[in-house]
PDB file of C-alpha atoms in Angstrom:
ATOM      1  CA  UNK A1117      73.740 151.072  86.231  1.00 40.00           C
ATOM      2  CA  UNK A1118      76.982 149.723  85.430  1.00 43.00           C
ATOM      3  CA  UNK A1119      77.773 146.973  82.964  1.00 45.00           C
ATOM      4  CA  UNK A1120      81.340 147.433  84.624  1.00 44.00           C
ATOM      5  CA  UNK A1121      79.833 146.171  88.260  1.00 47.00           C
ATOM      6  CA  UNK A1122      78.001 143.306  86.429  1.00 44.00           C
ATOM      7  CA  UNK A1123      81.787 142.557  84.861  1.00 45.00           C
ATOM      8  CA  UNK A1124      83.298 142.365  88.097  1.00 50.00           C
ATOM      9  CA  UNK A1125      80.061 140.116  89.495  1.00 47.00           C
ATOM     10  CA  UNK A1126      80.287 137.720  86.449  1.00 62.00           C
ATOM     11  CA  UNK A1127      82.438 134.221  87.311  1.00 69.00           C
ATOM     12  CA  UNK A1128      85.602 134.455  85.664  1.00 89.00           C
ATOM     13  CA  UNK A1129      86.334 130.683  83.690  1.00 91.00           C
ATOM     14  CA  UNK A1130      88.577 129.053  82.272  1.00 94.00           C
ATOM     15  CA  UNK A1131      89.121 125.723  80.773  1.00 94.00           C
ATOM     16  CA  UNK A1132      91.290 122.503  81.048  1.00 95.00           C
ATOM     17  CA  UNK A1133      91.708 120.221  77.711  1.00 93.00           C
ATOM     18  CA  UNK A1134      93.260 117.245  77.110  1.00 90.00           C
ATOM     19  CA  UNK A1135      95.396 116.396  74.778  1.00 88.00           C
ATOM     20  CA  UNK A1136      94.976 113.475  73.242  1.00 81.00           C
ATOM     21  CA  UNK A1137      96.640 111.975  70.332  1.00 77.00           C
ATOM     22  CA  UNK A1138      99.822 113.401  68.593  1.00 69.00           C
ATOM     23  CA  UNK A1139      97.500 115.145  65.390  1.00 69.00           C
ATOM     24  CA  UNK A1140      96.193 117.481  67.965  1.00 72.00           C
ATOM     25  CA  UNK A1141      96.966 121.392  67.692  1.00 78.00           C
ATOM     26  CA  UNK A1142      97.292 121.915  71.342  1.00 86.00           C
ATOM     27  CA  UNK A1143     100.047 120.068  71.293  1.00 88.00           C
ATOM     28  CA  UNK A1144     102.452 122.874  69.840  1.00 88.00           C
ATOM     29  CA  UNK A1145     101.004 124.758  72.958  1.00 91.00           C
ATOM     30  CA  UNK A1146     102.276 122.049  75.366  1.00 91.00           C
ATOM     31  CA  UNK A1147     105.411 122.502  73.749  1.00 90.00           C
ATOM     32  CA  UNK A1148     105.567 126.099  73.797  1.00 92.00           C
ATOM     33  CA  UNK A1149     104.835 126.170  77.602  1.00 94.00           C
ATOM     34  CA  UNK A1150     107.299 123.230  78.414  1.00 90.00           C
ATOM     35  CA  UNK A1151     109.814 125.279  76.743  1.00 89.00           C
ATOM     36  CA  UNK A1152     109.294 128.489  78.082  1.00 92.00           C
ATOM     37  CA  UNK A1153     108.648 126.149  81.640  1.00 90.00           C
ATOM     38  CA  UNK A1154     112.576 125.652  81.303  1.00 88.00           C
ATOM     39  CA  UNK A1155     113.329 128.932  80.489  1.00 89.00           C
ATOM     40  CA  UNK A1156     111.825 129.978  83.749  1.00 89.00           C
ATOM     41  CA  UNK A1157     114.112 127.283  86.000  1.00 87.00           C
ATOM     42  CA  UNK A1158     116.594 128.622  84.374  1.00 87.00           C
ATOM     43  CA  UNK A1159     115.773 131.868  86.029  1.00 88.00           C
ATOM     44  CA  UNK A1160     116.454 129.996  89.181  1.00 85.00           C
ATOM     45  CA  UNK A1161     119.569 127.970  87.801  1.00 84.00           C
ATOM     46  CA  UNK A1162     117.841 124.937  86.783  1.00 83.00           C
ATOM     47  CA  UNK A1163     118.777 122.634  84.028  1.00 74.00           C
ATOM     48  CA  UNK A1164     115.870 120.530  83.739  1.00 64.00           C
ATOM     49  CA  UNK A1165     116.777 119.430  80.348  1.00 56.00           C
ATOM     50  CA  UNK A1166     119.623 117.993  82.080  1.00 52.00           C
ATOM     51  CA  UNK A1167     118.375 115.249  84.063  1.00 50.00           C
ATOM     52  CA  UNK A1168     114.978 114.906  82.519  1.00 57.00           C
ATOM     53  CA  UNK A1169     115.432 113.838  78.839  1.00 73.00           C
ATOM     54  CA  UNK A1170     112.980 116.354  77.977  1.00 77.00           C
ATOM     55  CA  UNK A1171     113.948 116.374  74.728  1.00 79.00           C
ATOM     56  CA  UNK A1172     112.708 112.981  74.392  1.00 82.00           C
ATOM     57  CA  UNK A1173     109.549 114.061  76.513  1.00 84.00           C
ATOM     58  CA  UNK A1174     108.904 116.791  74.326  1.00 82.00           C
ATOM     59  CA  UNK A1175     108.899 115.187  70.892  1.00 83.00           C
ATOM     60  CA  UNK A1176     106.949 112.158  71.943  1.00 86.00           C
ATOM     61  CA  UNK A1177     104.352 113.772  73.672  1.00 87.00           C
ATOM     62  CA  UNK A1178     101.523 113.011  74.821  1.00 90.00           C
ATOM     63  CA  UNK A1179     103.597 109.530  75.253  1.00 91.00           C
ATOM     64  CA  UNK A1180     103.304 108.595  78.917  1.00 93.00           C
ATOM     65  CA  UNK A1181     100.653 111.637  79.498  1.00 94.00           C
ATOM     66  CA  UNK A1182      98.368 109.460  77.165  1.00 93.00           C
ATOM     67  CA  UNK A1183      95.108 108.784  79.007  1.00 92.00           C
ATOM     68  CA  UNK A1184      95.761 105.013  76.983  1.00 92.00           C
ATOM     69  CA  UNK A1185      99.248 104.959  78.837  1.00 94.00           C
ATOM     70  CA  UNK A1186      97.424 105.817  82.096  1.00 95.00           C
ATOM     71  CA  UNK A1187      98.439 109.663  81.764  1.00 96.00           C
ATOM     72  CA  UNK A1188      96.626 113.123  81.317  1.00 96.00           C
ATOM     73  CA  UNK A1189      98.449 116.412  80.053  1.00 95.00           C
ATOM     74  CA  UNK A1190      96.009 119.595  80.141  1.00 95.00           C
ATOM     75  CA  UNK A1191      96.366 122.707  78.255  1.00 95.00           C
ATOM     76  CA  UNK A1192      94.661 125.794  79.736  1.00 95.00           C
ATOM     77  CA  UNK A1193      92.463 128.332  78.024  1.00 94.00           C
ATOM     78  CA  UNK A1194      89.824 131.245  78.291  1.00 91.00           C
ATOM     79  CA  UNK A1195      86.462 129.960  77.314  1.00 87.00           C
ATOM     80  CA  UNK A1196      86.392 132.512  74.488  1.00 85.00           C
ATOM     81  CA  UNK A1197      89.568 130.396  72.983  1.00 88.00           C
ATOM     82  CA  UNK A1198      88.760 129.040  69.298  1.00 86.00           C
ATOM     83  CA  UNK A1199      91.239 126.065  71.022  1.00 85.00           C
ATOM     84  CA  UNK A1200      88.498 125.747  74.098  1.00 83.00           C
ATOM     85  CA  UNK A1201      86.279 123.166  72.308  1.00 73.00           C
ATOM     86  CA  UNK A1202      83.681 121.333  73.978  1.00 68.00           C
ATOM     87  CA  UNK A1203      84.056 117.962  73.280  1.00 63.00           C
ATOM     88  CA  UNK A1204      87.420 118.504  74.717  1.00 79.00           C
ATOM     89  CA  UNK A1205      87.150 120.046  77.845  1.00 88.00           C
ATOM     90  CA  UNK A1206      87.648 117.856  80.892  1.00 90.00           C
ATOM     91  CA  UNK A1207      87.665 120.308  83.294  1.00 93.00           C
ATOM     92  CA  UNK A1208      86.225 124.099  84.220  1.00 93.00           C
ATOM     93  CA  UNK A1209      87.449 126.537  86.731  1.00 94.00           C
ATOM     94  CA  UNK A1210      86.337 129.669  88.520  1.00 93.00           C
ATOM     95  CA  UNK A1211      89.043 132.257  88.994  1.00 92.00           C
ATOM     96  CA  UNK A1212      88.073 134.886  91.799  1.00 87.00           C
ATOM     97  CA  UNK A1213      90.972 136.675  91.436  1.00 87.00           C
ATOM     98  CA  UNK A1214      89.819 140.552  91.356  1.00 88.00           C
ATOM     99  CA  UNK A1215      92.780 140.934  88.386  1.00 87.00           C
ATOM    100  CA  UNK A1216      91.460 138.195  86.377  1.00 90.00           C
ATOM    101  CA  UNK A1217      89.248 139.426  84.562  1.00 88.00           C
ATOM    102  CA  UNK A1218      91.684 141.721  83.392  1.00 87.00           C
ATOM    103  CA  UNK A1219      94.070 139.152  82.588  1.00 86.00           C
ATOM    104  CA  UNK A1220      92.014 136.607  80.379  1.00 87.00           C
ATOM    105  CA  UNK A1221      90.729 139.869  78.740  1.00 82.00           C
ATOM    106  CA  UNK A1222      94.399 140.749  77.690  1.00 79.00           C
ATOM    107  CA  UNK A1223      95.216 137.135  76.848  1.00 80.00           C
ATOM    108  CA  UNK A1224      94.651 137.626  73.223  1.00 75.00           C
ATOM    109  CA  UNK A1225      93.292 133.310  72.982  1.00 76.00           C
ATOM    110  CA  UNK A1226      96.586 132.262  74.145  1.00 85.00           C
ATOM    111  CA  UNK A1227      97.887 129.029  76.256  1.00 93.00           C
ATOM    112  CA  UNK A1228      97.614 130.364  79.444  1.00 95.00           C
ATOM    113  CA  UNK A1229      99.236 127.533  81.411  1.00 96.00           C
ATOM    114  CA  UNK A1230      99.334 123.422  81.630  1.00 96.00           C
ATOM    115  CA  UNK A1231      99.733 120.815  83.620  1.00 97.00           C
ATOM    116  CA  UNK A1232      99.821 116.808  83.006  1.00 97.00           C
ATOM    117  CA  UNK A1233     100.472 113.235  85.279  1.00 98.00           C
ATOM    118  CA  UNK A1234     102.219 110.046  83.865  1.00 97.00           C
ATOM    119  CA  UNK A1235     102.157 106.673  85.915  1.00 98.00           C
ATOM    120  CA  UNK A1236     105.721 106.078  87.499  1.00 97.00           C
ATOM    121  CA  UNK A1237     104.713 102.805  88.940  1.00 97.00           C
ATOM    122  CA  UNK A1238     101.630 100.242  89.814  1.00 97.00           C
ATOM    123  CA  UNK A1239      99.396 102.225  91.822  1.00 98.00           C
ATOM    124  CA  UNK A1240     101.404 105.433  91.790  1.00 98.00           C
ATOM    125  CA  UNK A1241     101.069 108.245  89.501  1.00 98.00           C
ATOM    126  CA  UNK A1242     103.229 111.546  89.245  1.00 98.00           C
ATOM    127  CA  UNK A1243     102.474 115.397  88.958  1.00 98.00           C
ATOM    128  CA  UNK A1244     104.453 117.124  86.357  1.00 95.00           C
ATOM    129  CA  UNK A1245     104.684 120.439  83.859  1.00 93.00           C
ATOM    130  CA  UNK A1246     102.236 122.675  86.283  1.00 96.00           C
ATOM    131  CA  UNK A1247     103.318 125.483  84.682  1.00 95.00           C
ATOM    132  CA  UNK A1248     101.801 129.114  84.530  1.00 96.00           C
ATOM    133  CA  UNK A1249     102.190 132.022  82.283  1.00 94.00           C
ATOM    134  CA  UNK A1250     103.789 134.971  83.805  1.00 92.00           C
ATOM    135  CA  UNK A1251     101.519 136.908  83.088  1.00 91.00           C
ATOM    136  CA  UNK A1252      98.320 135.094  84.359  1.00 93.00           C
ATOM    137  CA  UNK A1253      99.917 134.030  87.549  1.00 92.00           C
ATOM    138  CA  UNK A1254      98.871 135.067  91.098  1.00 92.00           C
ATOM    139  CA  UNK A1255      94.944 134.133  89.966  1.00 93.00           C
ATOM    140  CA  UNK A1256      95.057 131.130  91.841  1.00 94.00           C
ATOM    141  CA  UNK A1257      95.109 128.934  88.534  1.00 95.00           C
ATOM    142  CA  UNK A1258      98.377 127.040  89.357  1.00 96.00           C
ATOM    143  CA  UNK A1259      96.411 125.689  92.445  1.00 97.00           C
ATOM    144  CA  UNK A1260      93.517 124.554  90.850  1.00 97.00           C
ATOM    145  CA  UNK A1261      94.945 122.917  87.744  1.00 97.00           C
ATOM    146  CA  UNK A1262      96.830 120.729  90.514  1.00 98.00           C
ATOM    147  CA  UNK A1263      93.712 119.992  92.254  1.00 98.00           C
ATOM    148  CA  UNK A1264      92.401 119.117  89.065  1.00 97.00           C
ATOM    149  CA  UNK A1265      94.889 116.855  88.053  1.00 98.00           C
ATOM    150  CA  UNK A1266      94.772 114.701  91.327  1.00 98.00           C
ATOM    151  CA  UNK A1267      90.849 114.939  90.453  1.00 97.00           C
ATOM    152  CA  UNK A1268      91.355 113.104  87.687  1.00 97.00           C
ATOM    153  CA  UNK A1269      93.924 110.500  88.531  1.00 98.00           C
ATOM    154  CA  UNK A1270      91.546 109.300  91.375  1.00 97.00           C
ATOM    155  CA  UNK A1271      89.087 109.329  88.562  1.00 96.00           C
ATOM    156  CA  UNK A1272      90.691 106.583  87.032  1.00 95.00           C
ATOM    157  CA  UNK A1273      90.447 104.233  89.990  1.00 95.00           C
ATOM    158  CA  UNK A1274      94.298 103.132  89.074  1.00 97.00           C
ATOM    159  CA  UNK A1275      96.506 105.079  91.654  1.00 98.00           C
ATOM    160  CA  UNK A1276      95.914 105.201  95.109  1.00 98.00           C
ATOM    161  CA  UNK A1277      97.988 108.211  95.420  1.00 98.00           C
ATOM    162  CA  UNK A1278     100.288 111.281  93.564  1.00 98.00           C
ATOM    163  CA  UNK A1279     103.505 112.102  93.882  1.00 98.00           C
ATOM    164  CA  UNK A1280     105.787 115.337  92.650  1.00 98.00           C
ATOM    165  CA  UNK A1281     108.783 116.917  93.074  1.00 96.00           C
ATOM    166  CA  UNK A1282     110.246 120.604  93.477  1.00 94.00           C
ATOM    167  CA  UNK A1283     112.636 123.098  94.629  1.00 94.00           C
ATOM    168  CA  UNK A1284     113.332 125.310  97.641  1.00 94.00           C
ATOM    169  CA  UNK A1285     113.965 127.905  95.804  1.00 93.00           C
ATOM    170  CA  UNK A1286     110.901 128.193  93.790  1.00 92.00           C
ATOM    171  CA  UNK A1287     108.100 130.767  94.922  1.00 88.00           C
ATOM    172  CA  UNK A1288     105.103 129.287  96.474  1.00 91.00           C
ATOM    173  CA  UNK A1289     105.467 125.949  95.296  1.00 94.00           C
ATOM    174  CA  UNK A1290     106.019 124.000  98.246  1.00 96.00           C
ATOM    175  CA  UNK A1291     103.199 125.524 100.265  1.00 96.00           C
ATOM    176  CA  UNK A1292     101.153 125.249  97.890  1.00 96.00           C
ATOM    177  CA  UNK A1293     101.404 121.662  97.495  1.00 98.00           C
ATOM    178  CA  UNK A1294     100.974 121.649 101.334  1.00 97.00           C
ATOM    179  CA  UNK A1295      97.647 122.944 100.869  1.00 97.00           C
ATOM    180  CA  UNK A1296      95.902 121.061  99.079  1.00 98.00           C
ATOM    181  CA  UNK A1297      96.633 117.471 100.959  1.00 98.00           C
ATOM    182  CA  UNK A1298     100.433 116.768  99.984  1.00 98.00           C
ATOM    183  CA  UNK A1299     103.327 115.859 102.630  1.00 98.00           C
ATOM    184  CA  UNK A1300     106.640 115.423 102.361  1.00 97.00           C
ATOM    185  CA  UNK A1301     108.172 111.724 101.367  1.00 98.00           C
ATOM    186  CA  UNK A1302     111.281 109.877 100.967  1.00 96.00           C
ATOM    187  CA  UNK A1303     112.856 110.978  97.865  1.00 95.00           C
ATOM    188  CA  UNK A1304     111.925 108.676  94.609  1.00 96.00           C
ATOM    189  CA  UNK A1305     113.401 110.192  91.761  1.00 92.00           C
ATOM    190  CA  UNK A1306     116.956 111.355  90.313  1.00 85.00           C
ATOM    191  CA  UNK A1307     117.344 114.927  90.907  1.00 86.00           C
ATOM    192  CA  UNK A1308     120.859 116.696  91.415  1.00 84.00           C
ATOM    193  CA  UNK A1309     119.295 120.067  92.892  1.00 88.00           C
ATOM    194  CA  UNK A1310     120.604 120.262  96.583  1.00 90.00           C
ATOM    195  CA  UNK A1311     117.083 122.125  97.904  1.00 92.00           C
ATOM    196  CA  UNK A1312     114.891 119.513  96.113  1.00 93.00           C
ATOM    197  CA  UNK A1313     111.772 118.314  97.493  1.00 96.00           C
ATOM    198  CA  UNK A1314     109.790 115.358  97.569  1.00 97.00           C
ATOM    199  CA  UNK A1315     105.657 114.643  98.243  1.00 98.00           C
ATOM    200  CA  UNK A1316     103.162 112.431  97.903  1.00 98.00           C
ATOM    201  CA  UNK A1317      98.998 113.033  98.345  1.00 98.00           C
ATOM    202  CA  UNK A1318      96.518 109.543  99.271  1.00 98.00           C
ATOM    203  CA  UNK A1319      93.922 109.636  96.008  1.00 98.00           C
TER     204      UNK A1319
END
């Protein structure tokens, strides 16, 4: 009967791993999606570089996202990846996306999207880099890597809570921070962008 059916019925995973010193090869993927991260603001007139010192971010990581500097950065892959090694993986999620299958099939191993938190002060840790490739979004992944990024900072015991920043004027983003137990707060970073956006989540 059809191996097709039993395609569609099979879960669809991927997988989160950490990077974790500056000798690993996922790093050049971080970079690669940072950079092509700032290529998509500027899609929606967005310097990031400009206020960020990404530069600096990018050839330092994982720096602050260093689990030993109270940080995580994630790099997310099919489980078929050669990259998707075991030892590494902190983290697997069901998409139930009817494309996805699809999608991960046509991925061809690559990066398909990353996400990382850094400690901004005692108690208090920050969301950043949630990025997804164009062409694996609307599978729900951009959700769940955020969901599993607050899993993990609570897993350290050292923050009681999250917070992150974004735009207005970027699709999706704010309510999907909404849903999954974020609310708005006082601004508490520099950023010029007149439709930015400010919340924190409890841990």
């Amino acid at each position: 009967a059809g191996s097709a059916n039993d395609d569609k019925a099979a879960p669809c995973e991927v997988v989160l791993v950490q990077v974790l010193d500056d000798g690993d090869s996922t790093l050049r993927h971080v970079r690669e999606l940072i950079f092509e991260y700032t290529e998509y603001l500027r899609n929606y007139k967005v310097e990031v570089g400009s206020f960020q010192d990404l530069e600096v971010e990018l050839k330092g990581l994982p720096g602050r996202y260093d689990p030993g500097n109270g940080g995580a950065m994630f790099v997310v892959y099919t489980k078929a990846s050669p990259y998707a090694r075991e030892m590494d993986v902190a983290h697997t999620l069901t998409l139930a996306a009817p494309n996805a299958h699809k999608a991960l099939l046509d991925s061809g191993h690559l990066a398909l999207a990353c996400g990382g938190f850094k400690e901004i002060a005692p108690g208090i840790c920050e969301m950043k880099r949630v990025f997804v490739r164009e062409q694996f979004r609307g599978l729900g992944l951009g959700k769940q890597i955020a969901q599993a990024l607050m899993k993990t900072a609570a897993a350290t015991e050292k923050y009681k809570a999250m917070r992150l920043d974004t735009l207005t004027r970027l699709p999706h983003a704010e309510s999907m921070y909404l849903s999954i137990g974020f609310a708005a707060c006082a601004a508490y970073c520099e950023n010029p962008c007149d439709d930015a956006l400010y919340f924190e989540a409890p841990l």
